[in-house]
Amino acid sequence: MRRIGRWATAAASMLRLTGRADAVVLACIALLVGAVTAGVVVAERAVDAAEEDSLEEALATAPAETTRLVIDVADVFTPSGPTDPLVVPRRIVARAGSSIDPLVSAVYVDPRLVLDAPRLTVRTVDGAPTASPTTVVIRVQPGVESHSSSVDGTEPVRTDPIDGVAVVEVSLSTGAAEELGWQVGSELLVTPTTEDPLFRGFDSLPDPFVIRVASLLELADPAEPFWFGDDRLHRVIVDDTGLGADLAVHAVVPEAQLPVVLATLGGQAALRVEERRDLDPDRIDMSNVEALERAVRTTEASTTPTAAFGSPAV
């Protein structure tokens, strides 16, 4: 509208400086040009609005896995004390995350850690051999307490060894416990699963120890963003080998119990640590989307998609 106003002022000046007929023609031309100019501006704004709408729609309908960022580290950790057991993992993840372009980092929010110990083979449950080959992973996932409710038992705590054998208490989801037939008080004698890469590169393996089910948790819907599409705490993973079924389950312990897990592994295994972040669509618009796309490509070129021992992935 301001452009049409300027053209109208110019037309008025022309009326004073030329004959009436010429002035009318010039005024009409001026107003026509002004209208065309205004039309172009409106069209540009409509295109911008359409692009913005298309971007918002693309972000709203993008598959969940394309809106997630994971920093994945496999490394050896030592107990860092009761004040903040996660201080060392956070520091190592932050160092790995420095390879991410700042533009990319800025649009991924709500960072949260998930730590997995190596797979352990269950030899016996309450003294009896397992019916199918079964492995268990002990997980530390801060925030689980806000996305679950206790159904039975008490929170895992540090506990005394049994006849010199270390004991680690864990919580199990009600779904996994029901599938496996385990309950509060079940004791699993476990040994390292030597095929797990997190055990490689060490001169010796941790001694066998006992995992005791201290509590059962009813977990919130695995579709909740908190779980990041990972439902391994919710259920038993069944791998049909053709000769039978191999079972895998994840159990969880509070972060305060991480030193107990690390002490039980005795520095003879690595942990896998993930920092998970979600895309904040409100931080992306037409003004930064092209720069962000270039930044994503730069980050992809400077990082690897799969973590190896001592080599983080993004």
Coordinates of C-alpha atoms in Angstrom, one line a residue:
M1 CA 0.0 0.0 0.0
R2 CA 2.9 2.4 0.7
R3 CA 4.2 1.8 -2.9
I4 CA 0.7 2.7 -4.3
G5 CA 0.8 5.9 -2.2
R6 CA 4.2 6.9 -3.6
W7 CA 3.0 6.3 -7.2
A8 CA -0.2 8.5 -6.5
T9 CA 2.0 11.3 -5.3
A10 CA 4.1 11.1 -8.4
A11 CA 0.9 11.2 -10.5
A12 CA -0.3 14.4 -8.8
S13 CA 3.1 16.1 -9.5
M14 CA 2.7 15.2 -13.2
L15 CA -0.8 16.9 -13.3
R16 CA 0.8 20.2 -12.2
L17 CA 3.7 20.0 -14.7
T18 CA 2.0 18.8 -18.0
G19 CA -1.1 19.3 -20.0
R20 CA -4.3 17.7 -18.7
A21 CA -4.6 14.9 -21.3
D22 CA -1.0 13.9 -21.0
A23 CA -1.3 14.1 -17.2
V24 CA -4.3 11.8 -17.2
V25 CA -2.4 9.2 -19.3
L26 CA 0.7 9.5 -17.1
A27 CA -1.4 9.3 -14.0
C28 CA -3.2 6.2 -15.3
I29 CA 0.2 4.6 -16.2
A30 CA 1.6 5.5 -12.8
L31 CA -1.4 4.0 -11.0
L32 CA -1.3 0.9 -13.2
V33 CA 2.4 0.3 -12.5
G34 CA 1.7 0.9 -8.8
A35 CA -1.0 -1.7 -8.9
V36 CA 1.2 -4.2 -10.7
T37 CA 4.0 -3.6 -8.2
A38 CA 1.6 -4.1 -5.3
G39 CA 0.4 -7.3 -7.0
V40 CA 3.9 -8.7 -7.2
V41 CA 4.5 -7.9 -3.6
V42 CA 1.2 -9.7 -2.6
A43 CA 2.2 -12.7 -4.9
E44 CA 5.7 -12.9 -3.3
R45 CA 4.1 -12.8 0.2
A46 CA 1.6 -15.5 -0.9
V47 CA 4.5 -17.7 -2.2
D48 CA 6.4 -17.1 1.1
A49 CA 3.3 -18.0 3.1
A50 CA 2.8 -21.1 1.0
E51 CA 6.5 -22.1 1.5
E52 CA 6.2 -21.5 5.2
D53 CA 3.0 -23.6 5.3
S54 CA 4.7 -26.3 3.3
L55 CA 7.6 -26.3 5.7
E56 CA 5.4 -26.5 8.8
E57 CA 3.4 -29.3 7.2
A58 CA 6.7 -31.2 6.4
L59 CA 7.9 -30.8 9.9
A60 CA 4.5 -31.8 11.4
T61 CA 4.3 -35.0 9.2
A62 CA 8.0 -36.0 9.2
P63 CA 8.6 -39.6 10.4
A64 CA 9.6 -39.5 14.1
E65 CA 13.0 -41.1 13.4
T66 CA 13.9 -38.2 11.1
T67 CA 13.3 -35.6 13.9
R68 CA 15.7 -37.2 16.4
L69 CA 19.4 -36.7 17.0
V70 CA 21.5 -39.2 19.0
I71 CA 25.1 -38.8 20.2
D72 CA 26.3 -42.4 20.7
V73 CA 29.4 -43.2 22.7
A74 CA 31.0 -46.5 23.7
D75 CA 33.6 -46.0 26.4
V76 CA 34.9 -47.2 29.8
F77 CA 33.6 -45.2 32.7
T78 CA 34.7 -45.3 36.3
P79 CA 32.4 -44.5 39.3
S80 CA 32.3 -40.7 39.7
G81 CA 30.9 -40.5 43.2
P82 CA 27.4 -40.3 44.7
T83 CA 26.9 -36.6 44.1
D84 CA 26.4 -36.9 40.4
P85 CA 27.1 -40.4 39.0
L86 CA 26.5 -39.1 35.5
V87 CA 29.0 -36.2 35.5
V88 CA 31.7 -38.2 33.5
P89 CA 29.3 -39.6 30.9
R90 CA 27.9 -36.1 30.4
R91 CA 31.4 -34.7 29.9
I92 CA 32.3 -37.4 27.3
V93 CA 29.0 -36.9 25.5
A94 CA 29.5 -33.2 25.4
R95 CA 33.0 -33.6 23.9
A96 CA 31.6 -35.9 21.2
G97 CA 28.8 -33.4 20.6
S98 CA 31.3 -30.7 19.8
S99 CA 31.6 -32.1 16.3
I100 CA 27.9 -31.1 15.6
D101 CA 27.5 -27.9 13.7
P102 CA 26.1 -25.2 16.1
L103 CA 23.2 -24.5 13.8
V104 CA 22.1 -28.2 14.1
S105 CA 22.6 -28.2 17.8
A106 CA 20.4 -25.2 18.3
V107 CA 17.3 -26.8 16.8
Y108 CA 17.6 -30.1 18.8
V109 CA 16.4 -29.8 22.4
D110 CA 15.6 -31.7 25.6
P111 CA 18.9 -33.7 25.8
R112 CA 18.6 -36.8 28.0
L113 CA 21.0 -39.6 28.7
V114 CA 20.5 -43.4 28.4
L115 CA 23.3 -45.7 29.5
D116 CA 23.4 -49.4 28.7
A117 CA 25.8 -51.9 30.2
P118 CA 26.9 -54.8 28.0
R119 CA 24.7 -57.8 27.4
L120 CA 24.8 -60.5 30.0
T121 CA 23.8 -64.1 29.5
V122 CA 21.3 -65.5 32.0
R123 CA 22.6 -68.9 33.2
T124 CA 20.0 -69.6 35.8
V125 CA 16.8 -68.1 37.3
D126 CA 16.4 -69.0 40.9
G127 CA 18.8 -71.9 40.4
A128 CA 17.1 -73.4 37.3
P129 CA 18.5 -73.1 33.8
T130 CA 16.5 -70.9 31.4
A131 CA 14.1 -72.6 29.0
S132 CA 15.5 -70.4 26.1
P133 CA 18.8 -68.6 25.6
T134 CA 18.2 -65.2 27.4
T135 CA 20.3 -62.1 27.7
V136 CA 19.7 -59.0 29.9
V137 CA 21.0 -55.4 29.6
I138 CA 21.1 -53.2 32.7
R139 CA 20.1 -49.7 31.8
V140 CA 20.3 -46.3 33.5
Q141 CA 17.7 -43.9 32.1
P142 CA 17.0 -40.8 34.2
G143 CA 13.4 -39.8 34.0
V144 CA 11.9 -43.3 34.0
E145 CA 10.4 -42.7 37.4
S146 CA 8.3 -39.9 35.9
H147 CA 7.0 -42.1 33.2
S148 CA 6.2 -45.2 35.2
S149 CA 4.5 -46.4 38.4
S150 CA 5.6 -49.0 40.8
V151 CA 3.4 -52.1 40.9
D152 CA 5.3 -54.3 43.2
G153 CA 8.6 -54.3 45.3
T154 CA 10.9 -51.5 46.2
E155 CA 13.4 -49.3 44.4
P156 CA 16.8 -51.1 43.7
V157 CA 19.5 -50.3 46.2
R158 CA 23.0 -51.4 46.9
T159 CA 23.0 -54.8 48.5
D160 CA 25.4 -57.3 50.0
P161 CA 27.1 -60.1 48.1
I162 CA 25.7 -63.7 48.4
D163 CA 28.5 -66.1 49.3
G164 CA 31.0 -63.7 47.7
V165 CA 29.0 -63.2 44.5
A166 CA 28.1 -59.6 43.8
V167 CA 24.4 -58.7 43.6
V168 CA 22.8 -55.9 41.5
E169 CA 19.2 -55.0 42.1
V170 CA 17.1 -53.9 39.1
S171 CA 13.5 -53.0 38.1
L172 CA 11.7 -54.8 35.3
S173 CA 8.6 -53.8 33.4
T174 CA 5.4 -55.7 34.1
G175 CA 5.2 -56.7 30.4
A176 CA 8.7 -58.2 30.3
A177 CA 8.3 -59.9 33.7
E178 CA 5.0 -61.5 32.6
E179 CA 6.5 -62.7 29.3
L180 CA 9.5 -64.3 31.1
G181 CA 7.7 -65.5 34.2
W182 CA 10.0 -63.5 36.5
Q183 CA 8.8 -61.7 39.6
V184 CA 10.0 -59.6 42.5
G185 CA 12.7 -61.5 44.2
S186 CA 13.8 -63.6 41.2
E187 CA 17.5 -64.0 41.1
L188 CA 19.4 -64.4 37.8
L189 CA 22.9 -65.7 37.7
V190 CA 24.6 -63.9 34.8
T191 CA 27.9 -64.0 32.9
P192 CA 29.3 -61.8 30.2
T193 CA 28.0 -62.3 26.7
T194 CA 31.4 -62.5 25.0
E195 CA 30.0 -61.6 21.5
D196 CA 29.0 -58.1 22.8
P197 CA 31.5 -55.6 21.4
L198 CA 31.5 -53.8 24.7
F199 CA 33.5 -56.6 26.2
R200 CA 36.1 -56.7 23.5
G201 CA 39.6 -55.3 24.0
F202 CA 39.8 -56.3 27.7
D203 CA 42.4 -58.7 29.1
S204 CA 39.7 -60.5 31.2
L205 CA 36.0 -60.5 31.7
P206 CA 33.9 -59.6 34.8
D207 CA 33.1 -62.4 37.2
P208 CA 29.6 -64.0 37.2
F209 CA 27.2 -62.1 39.4
V210 CA 23.5 -62.1 40.5
I211 CA 20.8 -59.7 39.2
R212 CA 17.9 -59.5 41.6
V213 CA 14.5 -58.2 40.5
A214 CA 13.7 -55.6 43.2
S215 CA 10.5 -54.1 41.7
L216 CA 8.1 -54.2 38.8
L217 CA 7.1 -51.0 36.9
E218 CA 4.1 -50.2 34.8
L219 CA 5.7 -48.1 32.1
A220 CA 4.0 -45.3 30.3
D221 CA 3.0 -45.7 26.6
P222 CA 6.1 -46.4 24.5
A223 CA 4.7 -44.0 21.9
E224 CA 5.5 -41.1 24.3
P225 CA 8.3 -38.8 23.1
F226 CA 10.3 -39.6 26.2
W227 CA 11.0 -43.2 25.0
F228 CA 12.4 -42.0 21.7
G229 CA 10.8 -44.9 19.9
D230 CA 12.8 -47.4 22.0
D231 CA 10.5 -49.9 23.7
R232 CA 13.1 -52.4 24.8
L233 CA 12.3 -51.7 28.5
H234 CA 8.6 -52.5 27.8
R235 CA 8.9 -55.9 26.3
V236 CA 11.0 -59.0 25.6
I237 CA 12.8 -59.0 22.2
V238 CA 12.4 -62.4 20.5
D239 CA 14.9 -63.5 17.9
D240 CA 13.7 -66.6 16.0
T241 CA 16.9 -68.4 15.0
G242 CA 15.2 -71.2 13.1
L243 CA 16.3 -73.6 15.8
G244 CA 14.4 -71.8 18.6
A245 CA 14.0 -68.4 20.1
D246 CA 16.7 -66.2 21.7
L247 CA 15.2 -63.8 24.3
A248 CA 16.6 -60.3 25.2
V249 CA 15.4 -58.0 27.9
H250 CA 16.3 -54.7 29.4
A251 CA 16.2 -53.9 33.1
V252 CA 16.6 -50.5 34.6
V253 CA 18.3 -49.1 37.7
P254 CA 18.2 -45.6 39.2
E255 CA 21.2 -43.4 38.3
A256 CA 22.4 -43.5 41.9
Q257 CA 23.1 -47.2 41.3
L258 CA 25.4 -46.6 38.3
P259 CA 28.5 -46.9 40.6
V260 CA 27.3 -50.3 41.7
V261 CA 27.0 -51.5 38.1
L262 CA 30.4 -50.1 37.2
A263 CA 32.0 -51.6 40.3
T264 CA 30.4 -55.0 39.4
L265 CA 31.8 -54.8 35.9
G266 CA 35.2 -54.0 37.5
G267 CA 36.4 -51.8 34.7
Q268 CA 36.4 -54.8 32.3
A269 CA 33.7 -53.6 30.0
A270 CA 32.6 -50.5 28.2
L271 CA 29.2 -48.8 28.5
R272 CA 27.1 -47.5 25.6
V273 CA 25.9 -44.0 26.3
E274 CA 23.4 -42.1 24.2
E275 CA 22.3 -38.5 24.4
R276 CA 18.9 -38.2 22.8
R277 CA 17.5 -35.0 21.5
D278 CA 14.2 -34.0 19.8
L279 CA 13.8 -31.5 16.9
D280 CA 12.0 -28.3 18.0
P281 CA 10.1 -27.3 14.8
D282 CA 9.5 -23.8 16.2
R283 CA 13.2 -23.1 15.7
I284 CA 13.0 -23.7 12.0
D285 CA 11.6 -21.3 9.4
M286 CA 12.2 -20.2 5.9
S287 CA 15.0 -17.8 7.1
N288 CA 17.3 -20.6 8.3
V289 CA 16.2 -23.8 6.6
E290 CA 18.8 -23.6 3.8
A291 CA 21.6 -22.8 6.2
L292 CA 20.4 -25.6 8.4
E293 CA 20.4 -28.1 5.5
R294 CA 24.0 -27.2 4.7
A295 CA 24.9 -27.6 8.4
V296 CA 23.3 -31.0 8.6
R297 CA 25.4 -32.1 5.6
T298 CA 28.5 -30.7 7.2
T299 CA 27.7 -32.6 10.4
E300 CA 27.0 -35.8 8.5
A301 CA 30.3 -35.5 6.7
S302 CA 32.3 -35.0 9.9
T303 CA 30.7 -37.7 12.0
T304 CA 30.0 -41.5 11.7
P305 CA 26.6 -43.1 12.1
T306 CA 27.7 -46.1 14.1
A307 CA 29.7 -45.9 17.4
A308 CA 32.7 -48.1 18.0
F309 CA 34.7 -48.4 21.1
G310 CA 36.4 -44.9 21.6
S311 CA 34.8 -43.6 18.4
P312 CA 31.5 -41.7 19.0
A313 CA 28.7 -41.5 16.4
V314 CA 26.0 -38.9 15.7

